Short mmCIF file of C-alpha atoms and ligand atoms in Angstrom, two decimals:
data_model
loop_
_atom_site.label_atom_id
_atom_site.label_comp_id
_atom_site.label_asym_id
_atom_site.label_seq_id
_atom_site.Cartn_x
_atom_site.Cartn_y
_atom_site.Cartn_z
CA MET G 1 81.49 122.66 99.15
CA SER G 2 78.37 122.00 101.53
CA ASP G 3 78.16 118.62 101.23
CA GLN G 4 81.62 117.79 102.71
CA THR G 5 82.10 115.06 105.18
CA LYS G 6 84.69 116.29 107.58
CA TYR G 7 85.36 119.88 108.81
CA LEU G 8 88.69 120.46 110.29
CA LEU G 9 90.34 123.50 111.93
CA ASP G 10 94.18 124.65 112.10
CA GLU G 11 95.67 124.47 115.24
CA SER G 12 95.74 128.06 115.08
CA ARG G 13 92.14 128.52 115.20
CA ILE G 14 91.50 126.88 118.93
CA PRO G 15 89.83 129.58 120.49
CA LYS G 16 91.84 132.05 122.65
CA ALA G 17 89.49 132.57 125.05
CA TRP G 18 86.56 130.46 126.70
CA TYR G 19 82.42 132.05 126.73
CA ASN G 20 81.09 132.79 130.08
CA ILE G 21 77.23 132.55 130.08
CA GLN G 22 77.10 134.40 132.87
CA ALA G 23 77.74 137.58 131.15
CA ASP G 24 74.71 137.29 129.17
CA LEU G 25 71.79 135.77 131.64
CA PRO G 26 68.06 137.33 131.91
CA VAL G 27 68.64 137.34 135.38
CA PRO G 28 71.09 135.85 137.36
CA ALA G 29 71.40 132.75 138.72
CA PRO G 30 70.60 131.92 142.50
CA PRO G 31 73.60 132.33 144.95
CA VAL G 32 75.15 128.98 146.79
CA LEU G 33 74.86 128.95 150.06
CA HIS G 34 76.67 127.72 153.28
CA PRO G 35 75.16 124.91 154.44
CA GLY G 36 75.98 126.14 158.26
CA THR G 37 75.60 129.77 158.24
CA MET G 38 72.43 129.64 155.00
CA GLN G 39 74.21 132.37 154.08
CA PRO G 40 75.99 133.09 150.10
CA VAL G 41 79.51 131.97 150.11
CA GLY G 42 82.66 133.80 150.06
CA PRO G 43 85.70 133.31 147.95
CA GLN G 44 87.18 132.37 151.42
CA ASP G 45 84.83 129.44 152.31
CA LEU G 46 85.97 127.97 148.75
CA ALA G 47 89.85 128.28 149.03
CA PRO G 48 90.44 125.17 150.57
CA LEU G 49 89.23 123.25 147.83
CA PHE G 50 90.05 125.08 145.04
CA PRO G 51 92.65 127.82 143.99
CA MET G 52 91.78 131.01 143.94
CA THR G 53 91.69 131.85 139.83
CA ILE G 54 89.04 128.91 139.69
CA ILE G 55 87.13 130.08 142.37
CA ALA G 56 87.17 133.97 140.31
CA GLN G 57 86.14 132.00 137.16
CA GLU G 58 82.99 130.46 139.20
CA VAL G 59 81.48 134.04 139.81
CA THR G 60 82.74 136.08 137.20
CA THR G 61 80.58 137.94 134.72
CA GLU G 62 83.15 138.55 131.80
CA ARG G 63 81.85 137.49 128.66
CA GLU G 64 85.58 135.65 127.63
CA VAL G 65 87.84 134.45 129.71
CA GLU G 66 91.18 133.97 128.05
CA ILE G 67 92.74 130.47 127.88
CA PRO G 68 96.07 130.41 128.98
CA LYS G 69 98.86 129.95 126.40
CA GLU G 70 99.90 126.54 128.29
CA VAL G 71 96.49 125.27 128.49
CA ARG G 72 96.33 125.72 124.74
CA ASP G 73 99.39 124.52 124.05
CA ILE G 74 98.04 120.82 125.44
CA TYR G 75 94.67 121.47 123.46
CA ARG G 76 96.81 121.06 120.47
CA LEU G 77 97.53 117.52 120.96
CA TRP G 78 93.83 117.33 119.92
CA ARG G 79 92.18 120.41 119.62
CA PRO G 80 90.38 121.75 117.35
CA ALA G 81 88.29 118.39 117.30
CA PRO G 82 86.69 117.53 114.36
CA LEU G 83 83.06 118.02 113.08
CA TYR G 84 81.75 115.66 110.72
CA ARG G 85 78.57 115.79 108.57
CA ALA G 86 76.12 112.54 109.14
CA HIS G 87 75.67 112.03 105.30
CA ARG G 88 75.14 108.19 105.91
CA LEU G 89 73.13 108.49 108.94
CA GLU G 90 70.67 111.26 107.10
CA LYS G 91 70.35 108.60 104.37
CA ALA G 92 69.56 105.76 106.86
CA LEU G 93 66.92 108.12 108.12
CA GLY G 94 65.45 109.16 105.15
CA THR G 95 65.62 112.23 106.80
CA PRO G 96 65.89 115.85 104.43
CA ALA G 97 67.80 117.35 107.90
CA LYS G 98 71.37 117.77 107.81
CA ILE G 99 72.76 116.23 111.03
CA PHE G 100 75.96 117.40 112.40
CA TYR G 101 78.06 116.17 115.25
CA LYS G 102 81.36 117.37 117.06
CA TYR G 103 83.40 114.60 117.88
CA GLU G 104 84.95 114.74 121.01
CA GLY G 105 86.39 110.96 121.56
CA VAL G 106 89.41 112.29 119.98
CA SER G 107 91.13 113.80 123.19
CA PRO G 108 93.76 111.29 124.84
CA ALA G 109 91.15 110.39 127.64
CA GLY G 110 88.56 109.24 124.96
CA SER G 111 85.93 112.02 125.78
CA HIS G 112 85.17 116.04 126.24
CA LYS G 113 86.65 115.64 130.25
CA PRO G 114 90.38 117.06 129.43
CA ASN G 115 89.25 120.42 128.12
CA THR G 116 88.77 121.30 131.94
CA ALA G 117 90.70 118.68 133.50
CA VAL G 118 93.93 120.39 131.71
CA PRO G 119 92.86 124.03 132.74
CA GLN G 120 92.00 122.77 136.48
CA ALA G 121 95.65 120.94 137.12
CA PHE G 122 97.21 124.13 135.15
CA TYR G 123 95.59 126.42 137.92
CA ASN G 124 96.17 124.43 140.71
CA ALA G 125 100.36 123.74 139.60
CA ALA G 126 100.58 127.81 139.17
CA GLU G 127 99.15 128.46 142.94
CA GLY G 128 101.93 125.54 144.39
CA VAL G 129 99.72 122.76 144.80
CA LYS G 130 100.94 120.00 144.92
CA ARG G 131 98.35 116.71 144.96
CA LEU G 132 95.28 116.76 144.12
CA THR G 133 91.95 114.47 145.11
CA THR G 134 88.78 113.63 142.87
CA GLU G 135 86.17 110.94 142.67
CA THR G 136 85.25 109.04 139.36
CA GLY G 137 82.94 106.83 138.16
CA ALA G 138 83.17 104.85 135.53
CA GLY G 139 86.58 106.27 135.15
CA GLN G 140 86.21 109.07 132.22
CA TRP G 141 86.87 111.96 134.27
CA GLY G 142 89.56 110.24 136.57
CA THR G 143 91.34 108.86 133.20
CA SER G 144 91.02 112.85 132.29
CA LEU G 145 92.60 114.64 135.41
CA SER G 146 95.46 111.73 136.10
CA PHE G 147 96.56 113.04 132.01
CA ALA G 148 96.35 116.48 133.09
CA GLY G 149 98.21 116.15 136.33
CA ASN G 150 100.82 114.21 135.10
CA VAL G 151 101.42 116.91 132.81
CA PHE G 152 101.58 119.65 135.42
CA GLY G 153 103.53 117.53 137.56
CA LEU G 154 101.08 117.19 139.97
CA GLU G 155 99.81 113.79 142.09
CA VAL G 156 96.45 112.67 141.22
CA LEU G 157 94.01 110.78 144.19
CA VAL G 158 91.44 109.13 142.50
CA PHE G 159 88.32 107.59 144.59
CA GLN G 160 86.94 105.61 142.12
CA VAL G 161 82.92 104.10 142.68
CA ARG G 162 83.89 100.33 144.38
CA VAL G 163 81.63 99.04 141.47
CA SER G 164 83.45 100.39 138.53
CA TYR G 165 86.81 99.66 140.64
CA ASP G 166 85.62 95.95 139.74
CA GLN G 167 84.23 96.32 137.04
CA LYS G 168 86.69 98.31 134.97
CA PRO G 169 89.71 97.25 135.85
CA TYR G 170 90.76 99.00 131.83
CA ARG G 171 89.85 102.15 133.63
CA ARG G 172 91.95 101.88 136.44
CA ALA G 173 94.72 100.98 134.44
CA VAL G 174 94.98 103.78 132.25
CA MET G 175 95.03 106.43 135.45
CA GLU G 176 97.83 104.08 136.47
CA THR G 177 99.76 104.53 133.72
CA TYR G 178 99.24 108.79 133.65
CA GLY G 179 101.07 107.99 137.29
CA ALA G 180 98.00 108.22 139.66
CA ARG G 181 97.13 106.40 142.55
CA CYS G 182 93.44 104.98 142.38
CA LEU G 183 91.28 103.77 145.29
CA PRO G 184 87.79 101.90 145.79
CA SER G 185 85.25 103.81 147.69
CA PRO G 186 84.22 103.72 150.10
CA SER G 187 87.73 103.70 151.34
CA THR G 188 89.53 103.06 154.72
CA GLU G 189 91.51 106.42 153.86
CA THR G 190 88.60 108.82 155.06
CA GLU G 191 86.73 109.27 157.88
CA PHE G 192 83.41 109.34 155.91
CA GLY G 193 84.46 106.16 153.71
CA ARG G 194 84.94 104.08 157.50
CA SER G 195 81.63 105.37 158.25
CA VAL G 196 80.17 104.15 154.92
CA LEU G 197 81.99 101.10 155.58
CA ALA G 198 80.88 100.53 159.24
CA GLN G 199 77.30 100.57 158.21
CA ARG G 200 77.84 98.27 155.10
CA PRO G 201 81.41 96.02 154.39
CA ASP G 202 80.50 95.53 151.03
CA HIS G 203 79.10 98.92 150.14
CA PRO G 204 78.62 99.25 146.50
CA GLY G 205 79.93 103.24 146.28
CA SER G 206 78.28 106.11 144.38
CA LEU G 207 79.46 109.19 142.75
CA GLY G 208 77.71 110.94 145.78
CA ILE G 209 80.03 108.99 148.57
CA ALA G 210 83.22 109.35 146.38
CA ILE G 211 82.94 113.43 146.36
CA SER G 212 82.72 113.15 149.94
CA GLU G 213 85.73 111.03 150.26
CA ALA G 214 88.09 113.49 148.00
CA VAL G 215 86.50 116.81 149.33
CA GLU G 216 87.30 115.70 153.03
CA LEU G 217 91.24 114.37 152.12
CA ALA G 218 91.42 117.97 150.34
CA ALA G 219 89.86 119.98 152.73
CA GLN G 220 92.58 118.28 155.18
CA ARG G 221 95.67 119.52 153.72
CA ASP G 222 97.01 122.93 152.89
CA ASP G 223 99.29 121.26 149.39
CA THR G 224 95.98 119.41 148.46
CA LYS G 225 92.69 120.55 146.46
CA TYR G 226 90.02 118.81 145.19
CA ALA G 227 88.59 118.99 141.08
CA LEU G 228 85.06 118.22 140.17
CA GLY G 229 84.77 117.39 136.41
CA SER G 230 81.15 118.77 135.70
CA VAL G 231 78.58 120.75 137.86
CA LEU G 232 80.65 124.05 138.25
CA ASN G 233 80.62 127.10 136.72
CA HIS G 234 83.84 127.01 135.57
CA VAL G 235 83.92 123.24 134.80
CA LEU G 236 81.05 124.73 132.16
CA MET G 237 82.72 127.41 130.71
CA HIS G 238 85.99 125.06 130.01
CA GLN G 239 83.57 123.19 128.07
CA THR G 240 82.36 125.60 125.51
CA ILE G 241 85.60 125.16 123.31
CA ILE G 242 83.42 122.42 122.00
CA GLY G 243 80.57 125.00 121.16
CA LEU G 244 82.66 128.51 119.76
CA GLU G 245 84.67 125.40 117.59
CA SER G 246 81.56 124.21 116.16
CA MET G 247 79.93 127.69 115.59
CA GLU G 248 82.98 128.22 113.47
CA GLN G 249 82.94 124.68 111.43
CA LEU G 250 79.47 125.35 111.02
CA HIS G 251 80.14 128.46 109.16
CA MET G 252 82.66 126.89 106.78
CA ALA G 253 79.59 124.76 105.65
CA ASN G 254 77.53 127.54 105.69
CA THR G 255 74.72 126.82 107.71
CA GLU G 256 73.54 127.14 111.70
CA PRO G 257 71.81 125.04 114.22
CA ASP G 258 68.21 125.10 114.09
CA VAL G 259 68.48 122.05 117.38
CA VAL G 260 71.47 121.42 119.36
CA VAL G 261 71.55 118.58 121.00
CA GLY G 262 73.93 116.86 123.76
CA CYS G 263 73.28 114.95 126.45
CA THR G 264 73.04 115.79 130.44
CA GLY G 265 74.97 113.57 133.91
CA GLY G 266 76.26 116.78 135.52
CA GLY G 267 75.93 119.42 132.41
CA SER G 268 79.17 119.87 131.48
CA ASN G 269 79.28 118.58 127.91
CA PHE G 270 75.71 119.95 127.15
CA ALA G 271 76.68 122.91 128.34
CA GLY G 272 80.03 122.85 125.90
CA ILE G 273 78.15 122.48 123.04
CA ALA G 274 74.79 124.33 124.05
CA PHE G 275 75.67 127.78 126.00
CA PRO G 276 77.92 129.50 122.54
CA PHE G 277 74.22 129.40 120.67
CA ILE G 278 72.10 130.22 124.07
CA GLY G 279 74.81 133.10 124.31
CA GLN G 280 74.15 134.16 120.53
CA GLY G 281 70.57 134.06 120.92
CA LEU G 282 70.24 136.20 124.23
CA ARG G 283 72.81 139.01 122.52
CA GLY G 284 69.98 138.94 119.66
CA GLY G 285 71.33 136.65 117.20
CA LYS G 286 69.80 133.57 115.84
CA LYS G 287 68.18 131.41 118.22
CA ALA G 288 68.16 127.65 117.88
CA ARG G 289 66.25 125.14 119.74
CA ILE G 290 68.53 123.60 122.74
CA VAL G 291 67.54 120.06 123.64
CA ALA G 292 69.38 118.32 126.63
CA VAL G 293 68.64 114.46 126.56
CA GLU G 294 69.18 112.48 130.13
CA PRO G 295 68.41 108.98 131.00
CA ALA G 296 65.38 107.67 131.83
CA ALA G 297 66.91 105.99 135.26
CA CYS G 298 67.97 109.58 136.58
CA PRO G 299 65.85 111.89 135.20
CA SER G 300 67.23 115.06 137.31
CA LEU G 301 65.72 117.71 134.60
CA THR G 302 62.28 115.99 133.19
CA ARG G 303 61.37 114.42 137.31
CA GLY G 304 63.72 116.22 139.69
CA LYS G 305 62.59 119.02 141.84
CA TYR G 306 64.37 122.69 141.42
CA ALA G 307 65.66 123.22 145.27
CA TYR G 308 68.80 123.80 147.03
CA ASP G 309 69.89 120.63 147.95
CA PHE G 310 73.66 118.97 148.47
CA GLY G 311 76.47 117.81 145.72
CA ASP G 312 77.62 114.85 147.99
CA THR G 313 76.16 111.88 150.05
CA GLY G 314 78.46 113.18 153.17
CA HIS G 315 76.93 116.73 152.70
CA MET G 316 80.36 118.53 152.76
CA THR G 317 79.82 120.51 149.87
CA PRO G 318 78.13 123.83 149.96
CA LEU G 319 74.37 124.22 148.94
CA THR G 320 73.41 124.75 144.94
CA LYS G 321 70.25 125.62 143.48
CA MET G 322 69.73 122.28 141.21
CA HIS G 323 67.11 120.25 139.76
CA THR G 324 67.51 117.61 141.60
CA LEU G 325 66.36 113.78 142.66
CA GLY G 326 67.97 114.17 145.88
CA SER G 327 71.84 113.45 147.67
CA THR G 328 70.51 110.34 148.74
CA PHE G 329 69.13 109.05 145.84
CA THR G 330 70.68 105.80 144.31
CA PRO G 331 69.94 105.54 140.37
CA PRO G 332 69.62 101.79 139.18
CA GLY G 333 72.71 100.47 137.64
CA PHE G 334 72.32 101.53 133.97
CA HIS G 335 75.19 101.64 131.89
CA ALA G 336 76.09 105.32 130.97
CA GLY G 337 78.20 105.38 134.36
CA GLY G 338 78.46 109.16 133.33
CA LEU G 339 75.03 110.37 133.64
CA ARG G 340 74.28 108.85 137.46
CA TYR G 341 74.36 111.78 138.75
CA HIS G 342 71.43 113.08 141.26
CA GLY G 343 71.68 116.74 140.83
CA MET G 344 72.15 119.12 137.29
CA ALA G 345 74.60 121.89 136.84
CA PRO G 346 73.27 125.10 138.56
CA LEU G 347 73.35 127.21 135.38
CA VAL G 348 71.92 124.72 133.17
CA SER G 349 69.25 124.34 135.64
CA HIS G 350 68.58 127.95 135.62
CA LEU G 351 68.43 128.03 131.78
CA ARG G 352 65.90 125.04 132.20
CA ASN G 353 64.36 127.28 134.55
CA LEU G 354 63.88 130.15 132.51
CA GLY G 355 62.57 127.93 129.42
CA LEU G 356 65.66 128.43 127.63
CA ILE G 357 66.46 124.84 126.96
CA GLU G 358 64.19 122.01 126.67
CA ALA G 359 64.68 117.85 128.06
CA VAL G 360 63.29 114.57 127.34
CA ALA G 361 64.68 111.49 128.76
CA TYR G 362 65.27 108.12 127.05
CA THR G 363 65.90 104.40 128.47
CA GLN G 364 69.27 103.02 127.97
CA GLY G 365 67.53 100.03 125.27
CA GLU G 366 66.30 102.83 123.43
CA CYS G 367 69.26 104.70 123.59
CA PHE G 368 72.00 101.47 122.75
CA SER G 369 70.05 101.02 119.32
CA ALA G 370 70.19 104.41 118.36
CA GLY G 371 73.81 104.12 119.08
CA VAL G 372 74.28 100.99 116.91
CA LEU G 373 72.55 102.58 114.19
CA PHE G 374 74.66 105.60 114.50
CA ALA G 375 78.06 103.31 114.64
CA ARG G 376 77.05 101.36 111.38
CA ALA G 377 76.16 104.60 109.63
CA GLU G 378 79.16 106.37 110.53
CA GLY G 379 81.74 103.95 112.01
CA ILE G 380 82.20 105.60 115.55
CA VAL G 381 81.23 103.35 118.42
CA PRO G 382 79.87 106.42 121.50
CA ALA G 383 80.20 105.84 124.66
CA PRO G 384 76.88 104.86 126.60
CA GLU G 385 76.21 108.20 127.84
CA ALA G 386 77.10 109.33 124.17
CA ASN G 387 74.32 107.32 122.89
CA HIS G 388 71.60 109.92 124.62
CA ALA G 389 72.63 112.79 122.52
CA VAL G 390 72.74 110.47 119.25
CA LYS G 391 68.97 109.84 119.90
CA GLY G 392 67.86 112.60 120.49
CA ALA G 393 69.36 114.12 117.62
CA ILE G 394 67.56 110.60 115.45
CA GLU G 395 64.77 111.74 117.07
CA GLU G 396 65.12 115.69 115.85
CA ALA G 397 65.95 113.91 112.40
CA LEU G 398 62.61 111.65 112.51
CA ARG G 399 60.55 114.70 113.19
CA CYS G 400 61.90 116.61 110.37
CA LYS G 401 61.31 113.84 108.07
CA ARG G 402 57.04 114.03 109.05
CA GLU G 403 57.24 117.50 109.33
CA GLY G 404 59.27 117.35 105.58
CA ARG G 405 61.87 120.35 106.92
CA SER G 406 65.73 120.27 105.98
CA GLU G 407 66.49 121.81 109.32
CA THR G 408 70.30 121.70 110.86
CA ILE G 409 70.74 119.44 113.34
CA LEU G 410 73.81 119.97 115.53
CA PHE G 411 75.08 117.30 118.49
CA ASN G 412 77.79 116.17 120.73
CA LEU G 413 79.66 113.46 120.08
CA CYS G 414 80.93 113.33 123.60
CA GLY G 415 83.22 110.47 123.38
CA HIS G 416 83.61 106.77 122.04
CA GLY G 417 82.95 103.33 123.59
CA HIS G 418 85.94 101.53 123.58
CA PHE G 419 86.10 100.86 127.35
CA ASP G 420 82.08 99.81 127.56
CA MET G 421 82.36 97.06 125.19
CA THR G 422 80.85 94.87 127.73
CA ALA G 423 77.64 97.26 127.94
CA TYR G 424 77.07 96.52 124.34
CA GLN G 425 77.98 92.89 124.63
CA LYS G 426 75.26 92.62 126.85
CA TYR G 427 72.53 94.79 124.37
CA PHE G 428 73.25 92.28 121.77
CA SER G 429 72.65 88.91 123.85
CA GLY G 430 69.58 90.81 125.00
CA GLU G 431 70.77 90.94 128.95
CA LEU G 432 70.52 94.76 128.61
CA LYS G 433 67.75 95.54 130.97
CA ASP G 434 65.44 99.06 131.76
CA GLU G 435 65.52 99.08 135.32
CA ALA G 436 63.53 102.08 136.53
CA TYR G 437 64.22 104.19 139.35
CA ASP G 438 62.29 103.20 143.03
CA GLU G 439 59.32 105.72 142.95
CA LYS G 440 59.12 105.54 146.28
CA GLU G 441 63.03 105.94 146.99
CA LEU G 442 62.35 108.76 144.49
CA ALA G 443 59.70 110.52 147.01
CA MET G 444 61.83 109.61 149.69
CA ALA G 445 65.26 111.09 148.66
CA LEU G 446 62.84 114.76 147.73
CA SER G 447 61.27 114.68 151.01
CA GLY G 448 64.77 115.05 152.52
CA LEU G 449 65.85 118.23 151.00
CA PRO G 450 67.61 120.56 153.51
CA SER G 451 65.47 124.25 154.03
CA VAL G 452 66.92 127.12 153.30
CA PRO G 453 65.64 131.17 154.06
CA ALA G 454 62.43 131.78 152.39
CA GLU G 455 64.34 134.63 150.60
CA TYR G 456 66.62 131.56 148.40
CA ALA G 457 63.56 128.97 148.33
C1 LIG F 501 81.30 112.47 132.02
C2 LIG F 501 80.77 111.89 130.89
C3 LIG F 501 79.21 112.20 130.74
C4 LIG F 501 78.57 113.13 131.68
O1 LIG F 501 78.63 114.66 132.04
P1 LIG F 501 78.20 115.98 131.64
O2 LIG F 501 79.26 116.46 132.69
O3 LIG F 501 77.12 116.26 131.77
O4 LIG F 501 79.04 115.73 130.30
C5 LIG F 501 78.92 112.10 129.43
N1 LIG F 501 79.96 111.73 128.47
C6 LIG F 501 80.73 111.11 128.68
C7 LIG F 501 81.47 110.43 127.49
C8 LIG F 501 81.32 111.27 130.00
O5 LIG F 501 82.71 111.10 129.91
#
């Protein structure tokens, strides 16, 4: 049975609890600070933006947090997600390594993001919230929240980064199909949006600006809250369902991973596949190497500073300690839109700082050629973001070939690329350029980091 291709679990095997790595950390993560008082934030500071259940999940140190039945009932539409053994890719590479990938593209949105959109919508609806605001770049998170909001009867308002709004009309059409309202950001509906437009009427927008707009609206109305698709502790925890299922599926294949690979934008799909395995190692079980793969043009883990910073451009969010390129840093316009964020999840940053994970960066050209090799071997066209994980896994498999080792490699194929075919077209026509970020701009963004009291610095 050990050379099966597909490892499927029955619906009854959907995990009943998420895994919370905060229970197993050797050192707790640094506190989140209020930007006004510079003191750790309390639940009341976050209450205008999030429902209480989610605020509690943000700080809990309980190891297992129950997944509500209502959430599991929606997860059943696509979960448990399949785990594949990449036999044909192994053969194409001539590697003795065993490559496994967890495929999250089977969700309604085509990525891992509904894993957290569904519980977030559920908890908001359960606490009487009527409307959610959020931001989206390429549109994957906006699509996921629109889907989940519709399931639980919530209105959803999505601020979509202007360039994507103009260039990716299909994503917007999907959000509208689920009943959401989608606005280009910067917009005229918020004070912050109007201030950005006053300075530059043709502003292309950025995730940082769109976050500021969504937060501003949520803070103003009692019936409206905000939902974030990555970075925060509760989001990472909801995604651990990926790693928990993979663990069981690899067990069916009679193996355990030596290396776990994921791509990192804000860090959620990476955390989802990796945290259960890191936790196992922290509790004295088998330790796998854990590799985060990021774009060379937005390298927060490999080139950023580990420091307190804002999550948004308008400086409305609390300060978190994370690997950051600075909140004013604008990465060049590469195609993995989901990876164009200046910061990194505080928990992922903390683990990196503790030396529990490794990080590497690759250019988009290298990642697309890995993605094309993968598609030709395995049949699935990966999202541009997922190509980074594919590239990371291929590099590990080639190392195994050089060293003559038959290690087990697990990676997360976090989404399909069906809405990203323009990027593939550009790759084939040779128009896809590897744009480097501006070193001067990075230095400037880093020099503008907020200063915090010495005890937290
Ligand atoms: C949003 C997205 C990402 C980046 O977000 P993470 O929080 O780092 O996972 C990566 N891949 C896909 C397919 C996405 O939709």
